[in-house]
Amino acid sequence: MNAFEPQRQDSLKRRWQEREQQIGGGGGAITPPSSHLIKNPNGASLHSFPGILDDDLVSTMVPPVTVVLEGRSICQRISLQKHASYQSLAKALRQMFVDGSDVGAVNDKDLDLSNAVPGHVIAYEDMENDLLLAGDLNWKDFVRVAKRIRILPAKGNSRRGRRGA
């Protein structure tokens, strides 16, 4: 054992105790100074952490989601908070799964979830494992609730074709 180890532990413990006293007396939740109190419309006090916006909290807490293309055994992961809109997500999905080939080349401004991966529909699983069509929520809500993106084959009128044969 190193001779400095007990001294280092004591120093760290002392600094931790000082820090706890500075930020709220230990044991409770960390609260910012009273100078950062905000009143909500109901008159209740809310704490505001300086330099952190609500959007920043969402972006730092949202983990990457899994992207599953049905029929492939390898999944991808994508960080939704790095994208500003569904169009940006569509462009990223196209780059991931269309393999750089110019299948039905689409101009970036015309690209959306309906044509990001030709012949497929983009859906997502939310926190309750419900499968929903991507694009049904505004972007920020989608980023918050999407747990997995599933790219499913679009089913055409395959039954009609069989009956007529």
PDB file of C-alpha atoms in Angstrom:
ATOM      1  CA  MET A   1       0.000   0.000   0.000  1.00  0.00           C
ATOM      2  CA  ASN A   2       1.273   3.433  -0.909  1.00  0.00           C
ATOM      3  CA  ALA A   3       2.155   5.712   2.057  1.00  0.00           C
ATOM      4  CA  PHE A   4       0.265   8.590   0.441  1.00  0.00           C
ATOM      5  CA  GLU A   5      -2.964   6.608  -0.011  1.00  0.00           C
ATOM      6  CA  PRO A   6      -4.550   7.405   3.424  1.00  0.00           C
ATOM      7  CA  GLN A   7      -3.667  11.087   3.032  1.00  0.00           C
ATOM      8  CA  ARG A   8      -5.180  11.144  -0.440  1.00  0.00           C
ATOM      9  CA  GLN A   9      -8.371   9.489   0.801  1.00  0.00           C
ATOM     10  CA  ASP A  10      -8.660  12.001   3.650  1.00  0.00           C
ATOM     11  CA  SER A  11      -8.136  14.873   1.217  1.00  0.00           C
ATOM     12  CA  LEU A  12     -10.778  13.554  -1.173  1.00  0.00           C
ATOM     13  CA  LYS A  13     -13.241  12.985   1.676  1.00  0.00           C
ATOM     14  CA  ARG A  14     -12.702  16.515   3.003  1.00  0.00           C
ATOM     15  CA  ARG A  15     -13.193  18.054  -0.458  1.00  0.00           C
ATOM     16  CA  TRP A  16     -16.370  15.979  -0.970  1.00  0.00           C
ATOM     17  CA  GLN A  17     -17.812  17.179   2.336  1.00  0.00           C
ATOM     18  CA  GLU A  18     -16.980  20.804   1.501  1.00  0.00           C
ATOM     19  CA  ARG A  19     -18.623  20.422  -1.899  1.00  0.00           C
ATOM     20  CA  GLU A  20     -21.781  18.920  -0.384  1.00  0.00           C
ATOM     21  CA  GLN A  21     -22.070  21.855   2.016  1.00  0.00           C
ATOM     22  CA  GLN A  22     -21.710  24.324  -0.859  1.00  0.00           C
ATOM     23  CA  ILE A  23     -24.424  22.748  -3.011  1.00  0.00           C
ATOM     24  CA  GLY A  24     -27.160  22.024  -0.555  1.00  0.00           C
ATOM     25  CA  GLY A  25     -26.189  20.528   2.744  1.00  0.00           C
ATOM     26  CA  GLY A  26     -25.687  16.913   1.661  1.00  0.00           C
ATOM     27  CA  GLY A  27     -28.177  14.111   1.373  1.00  0.00           C
ATOM     28  CA  GLY A  28     -30.729  16.065  -0.688  1.00  0.00           C
ATOM     29  CA  ALA A  29     -31.042  16.844  -4.342  1.00  0.00           C
ATOM     30  CA  ILE A  30     -28.579  19.244  -5.900  1.00  0.00           C
ATOM     31  CA  THR A  31     -30.161  22.661  -6.196  1.00  0.00           C
ATOM     32  CA  PRO A  32     -28.789  25.786  -7.782  1.00  0.00           C
ATOM     33  CA  PRO A  33     -28.410  28.995  -5.757  1.00  0.00           C
ATOM     34  CA  SER A  34     -31.575  30.950  -4.961  1.00  0.00           C
ATOM     35  CA  SER A  35     -30.541  33.562  -7.533  1.00  0.00           C
ATOM     36  CA  HIS A  36     -31.604  31.048 -10.192  1.00  0.00           C
ATOM     37  CA  LEU A  37     -35.230  30.702  -9.070  1.00  0.00           C
ATOM     38  CA  ILE A  38     -37.866  31.036 -11.756  1.00  0.00           C
ATOM     39  CA  LYS A  39     -41.599  31.399 -11.172  1.00  0.00           C
ATOM     40  CA  ASN A  40     -43.836  29.247 -13.337  1.00  0.00           C
ATOM     41  CA  PRO A  41     -47.306  30.476 -14.396  1.00  0.00           C
ATOM     42  CA  ASN A  42     -48.866  28.877 -11.299  1.00  0.00           C
ATOM     43  CA  GLY A  43     -46.558  30.905  -9.033  1.00  0.00           C
ATOM     44  CA  ALA A  44     -44.473  27.941  -7.860  1.00  0.00           C
ATOM     45  CA  SER A  45     -40.708  28.336  -7.705  1.00  0.00           C
ATOM     46  CA  LEU A  46     -38.586  26.339 -10.101  1.00  0.00           C
ATOM     47  CA  HIS A  47     -34.811  26.049 -10.065  1.00  0.00           C
ATOM     48  CA  SER A  48     -32.828  26.893 -13.162  1.00  0.00           C
ATOM     49  CA  PHE A  49     -29.353  25.579 -13.674  1.00  0.00           C
ATOM     50  CA  PRO A  50     -27.254  28.302 -15.315  1.00  0.00           C
ATOM     51  CA  GLY A  51     -26.054  27.442 -18.808  1.00  0.00           C
ATOM     52  CA  ILE A  52     -28.350  24.436 -19.187  1.00  0.00           C
ATOM     53  CA  LEU A  53     -31.499  24.675 -21.278  1.00  0.00           C
ATOM     54  CA  ASP A  54     -34.326  22.142 -21.299  1.00  0.00           C
ATOM     55  CA  ASP A  55     -33.249  21.057 -24.794  1.00  0.00           C
ATOM     56  CA  ASP A  56     -29.705  20.538 -23.496  1.00  0.00           C
ATOM     57  CA  LEU A  57     -31.032  18.234 -20.774  1.00  0.00           C
ATOM     58  CA  VAL A  58     -32.956  16.198 -23.335  1.00  0.00           C
ATOM     59  CA  SER A  59     -29.980  15.934 -25.691  1.00  0.00           C
ATOM     60  CA  THR A  60     -27.603  14.827 -22.952  1.00  0.00           C
ATOM     61  CA  MET A  61     -30.009  12.196 -21.643  1.00  0.00           C
ATOM     62  CA  VAL A  62     -31.207  10.643 -24.902  1.00  0.00           C
ATOM     63  CA  PRO A  63     -29.215   7.504 -25.743  1.00  0.00           C
ATOM     64  CA  PRO A  64     -28.705   6.367 -29.331  1.00  0.00           C
ATOM     65  CA  VAL A  65     -31.531   4.243 -30.718  1.00  0.00           C
ATOM     66  CA  THR A  66     -31.246   0.962 -32.564  1.00  0.00           C
ATOM     67  CA  VAL A  67     -32.174   0.950 -36.244  1.00  0.00           C
ATOM     68  CA  VAL A  68     -33.378  -2.426 -37.501  1.00  0.00           C
ATOM     69  CA  LEU A  69     -33.809  -3.143 -41.195  1.00  0.00           C
ATOM     70  CA  GLU A  70     -36.077  -6.181 -41.439  1.00  0.00           C
ATOM     71  CA  GLY A  71     -34.319  -9.061 -43.159  1.00  0.00           C
ATOM     72  CA  ARG A  72     -30.809  -8.043 -42.098  1.00  0.00           C
ATOM     73  CA  SER A  73     -29.111  -9.616 -39.122  1.00  0.00           C
ATOM     74  CA  ILE A  74     -26.985  -6.566 -38.246  1.00  0.00           C
ATOM     75  CA  CYS A  75     -28.534  -3.490 -36.655  1.00  0.00           C
ATOM     76  CA  GLN A  76     -27.236   0.066 -36.669  1.00  0.00           C
ATOM     77  CA  ARG A  77     -27.396   2.736 -33.955  1.00  0.00           C
ATOM     78  CA  ILE A  78     -28.182   6.379 -34.502  1.00  0.00           C
ATOM     79  CA  SER A  79     -28.177   9.405 -32.178  1.00  0.00           C
ATOM     80  CA  LEU A  80     -31.440  11.212 -32.827  1.00  0.00           C
ATOM     81  CA  GLN A  81     -30.352  14.349 -30.969  1.00  0.00           C
ATOM     82  CA  LYS A  82     -27.706  14.936 -33.652  1.00  0.00           C
ATOM     83  CA  HIS A  83     -30.488  15.462 -36.185  1.00  0.00           C
ATOM     84  CA  ALA A  84     -32.710  18.524 -36.370  1.00  0.00           C
ATOM     85  CA  SER A  85     -35.636  17.065 -38.295  1.00  0.00           C
ATOM     86  CA  TYR A  86     -37.183  14.033 -39.945  1.00  0.00           C
ATOM     87  CA  GLN A  87     -35.545  15.090 -43.218  1.00  0.00           C
ATOM     88  CA  SER A  88     -32.098  14.911 -41.623  1.00  0.00           C
ATOM     89  CA  LEU A  89     -32.943  11.473 -40.211  1.00  0.00           C
ATOM     90  CA  ALA A  90     -34.186  10.326 -43.636  1.00  0.00           C
ATOM     91  CA  LYS A  91     -30.890  11.393 -45.207  1.00  0.00           C
ATOM     92  CA  ALA A  92     -28.894   9.473 -42.575  1.00  0.00           C
ATOM     93  CA  LEU A  93     -31.028   6.332 -43.004  1.00  0.00           C
ATOM     94  CA  ARG A  94     -30.604   6.521 -46.774  1.00  0.00           C
ATOM     95  CA  GLN A  95     -26.823   6.727 -46.367  1.00  0.00           C
ATOM     96  CA  MET A  96     -26.869   3.759 -43.974  1.00  0.00           C
ATOM     97  CA  PHE A  97     -29.056   1.362 -45.906  1.00  0.00           C
ATOM     98  CA  VAL A  98     -29.079   2.279 -49.587  1.00  0.00           C
ATOM     99  CA  ASP A  99     -25.339   1.518 -49.653  1.00  0.00           C
ATOM    100  CA  GLY A 100     -24.355   4.626 -51.577  1.00  0.00           C
ATOM    101  CA  SER A 101     -25.946   3.326 -54.748  1.00  0.00           C
ATOM    102  CA  ASP A 102     -28.070   5.804 -56.676  1.00  0.00           C
ATOM    103  CA  VAL A 103     -31.271   3.778 -56.417  1.00  0.00           C
ATOM    104  CA  GLY A 104     -33.966   6.230 -57.422  1.00  0.00           C
ATOM    105  CA  ALA A 105     -31.751   9.249 -56.821  1.00  0.00           C
ATOM    106  CA  VAL A 106     -33.691  11.787 -54.791  1.00  0.00           C
ATOM    107  CA  ASN A 107     -32.758  15.413 -54.282  1.00  0.00           C
ATOM    108  CA  ASP A 108     -32.064  16.237 -50.602  1.00  0.00           C
ATOM    109  CA  LYS A 109     -34.942  18.703 -50.481  1.00  0.00           C
ATOM    110  CA  ASP A 110     -37.350  16.018 -51.780  1.00  0.00           C
ATOM    111  CA  LEU A 111     -36.081  13.378 -49.344  1.00  0.00           C
ATOM    112  CA  ASP A 112     -38.399  12.399 -46.504  1.00  0.00           C
ATOM    113  CA  LEU A 113     -39.196   9.259 -44.523  1.00  0.00           C
ATOM    114  CA  SER A 114     -41.479   7.923 -47.256  1.00  0.00           C
ATOM    115  CA  ASN A 115     -38.631   7.598 -49.758  1.00  0.00           C
ATOM    116  CA  ALA A 116     -35.544   7.313 -47.518  1.00  0.00           C
ATOM    117  CA  VAL A 117     -35.226   3.551 -48.041  1.00  0.00           C
ATOM    118  CA  PRO A 118     -36.981   2.540 -51.276  1.00  0.00           C
ATOM    119  CA  GLY A 119     -39.618  -0.150 -50.843  1.00  0.00           C
ATOM    120  CA  HIS A 120     -39.701   0.247 -47.065  1.00  0.00           C
ATOM    121  CA  VAL A 121     -41.737   2.054 -44.403  1.00  0.00           C
ATOM    122  CA  ILE A 122     -40.051   3.742 -41.420  1.00  0.00           C
ATOM    123  CA  ALA A 123     -41.698   2.954 -38.076  1.00  0.00           C
ATOM    124  CA  TYR A 124     -40.563   3.263 -34.475  1.00  0.00           C
ATOM    125  CA  GLU A 125     -41.141   1.584 -31.143  1.00  0.00           C
ATOM    126  CA  ASP A 126     -41.935   3.882 -28.255  1.00  0.00           C
ATOM    127  CA  MET A 127     -41.283   3.343 -24.538  1.00  0.00           C
ATOM    128  CA  GLU A 128     -44.397   1.157 -24.263  1.00  0.00           C
ATOM    129  CA  ASN A 129     -43.230  -1.059 -27.169  1.00  0.00           C
ATOM    130  CA  ASP A 130     -46.001   0.205 -29.441  1.00  0.00           C
ATOM    131  CA  LEU A 131     -45.070   0.209 -33.140  1.00  0.00           C
ATOM    132  CA  LEU A 132     -45.987   3.546 -34.730  1.00  0.00           C
ATOM    133  CA  LEU A 133     -45.400   5.243 -38.063  1.00  0.00           C
ATOM    134  CA  ALA A 134     -42.436   7.640 -37.906  1.00  0.00           C
ATOM    135  CA  GLY A 135     -43.436  11.201 -38.609  1.00  0.00           C
ATOM    136  CA  ASP A 136     -46.648  11.151 -36.579  1.00  0.00           C
ATOM    137  CA  LEU A 137     -45.188  13.321 -33.785  1.00  0.00           C
ATOM    138  CA  ASN A 138     -43.326  16.598 -33.869  1.00  0.00           C
ATOM    139  CA  TRP A 139     -39.565  16.070 -33.983  1.00  0.00           C
ATOM    140  CA  LYS A 140     -38.726  16.835 -30.331  1.00  0.00           C
ATOM    141  CA  ASP A 141     -41.408  14.485 -29.032  1.00  0.00           C
ATOM    142  CA  PHE A 142     -40.232  11.766 -31.415  1.00  0.00           C
ATOM    143  CA  VAL A 143     -36.644  12.107 -30.146  1.00  0.00           C
ATOM    144  CA  ARG A 144     -37.882  11.815 -26.577  1.00  0.00           C
ATOM    145  CA  VAL A 145     -40.051   8.693 -27.009  1.00  0.00           C
ATOM    146  CA  ALA A 146     -38.436   6.639 -29.800  1.00  0.00           C
ATOM    147  CA  LYS A 147     -36.668   3.584 -28.443  1.00  0.00           C
ATOM    148  CA  ARG A 148     -36.043   1.695 -31.694  1.00  0.00           C
ATOM    149  CA  ILE A 149     -36.485   2.491 -35.381  1.00  0.00           C
ATOM    150  CA  ARG A 150     -37.747  -0.348 -37.546  1.00  0.00           C
ATOM    151  CA  ILE A 151     -37.530  -0.247 -41.331  1.00  0.00           C
ATOM    152  CA  LEU A 152     -40.211  -2.594 -42.619  1.00  0.00           C
ATOM    153  CA  PRO A 153     -40.832  -3.797 -46.184  1.00  0.00           C
ATOM    154  CA  ALA A 154     -43.747  -1.976 -47.772  1.00  0.00           C
ATOM    155  CA  LYS A 155     -46.385  -4.519 -48.664  1.00  0.00           C
ATOM    156  CA  GLY A 156     -47.899  -3.837 -52.040  1.00  0.00           C
ATOM    157  CA  ASN A 157     -50.973  -5.428 -53.471  1.00  0.00           C
ATOM    158  CA  SER A 158     -49.385  -8.872 -53.372  1.00  0.00           C
ATOM    159  CA  ARG A 159     -52.678 -10.679 -52.632  1.00  0.00           C
ATOM    160  CA  ARG A 160     -54.419  -9.241 -55.673  1.00  0.00           C
ATOM    161  CA  GLY A 161     -51.596 -10.396 -57.892  1.00  0.00           C
ATOM    162  CA  ARG A 162     -51.924 -13.962 -56.603  1.00  0.00           C
ATOM    163  CA  ARG A 163     -55.661 -14.117 -57.062  1.00  0.00           C
ATOM    164  CA  GLY A 164     -55.525 -12.947 -60.660  1.00  0.00           C
ATOM    165  CA  ALA A 165     -52.963 -15.567 -61.600  1.00  0.00           C
TER     166      ALA A 165
END
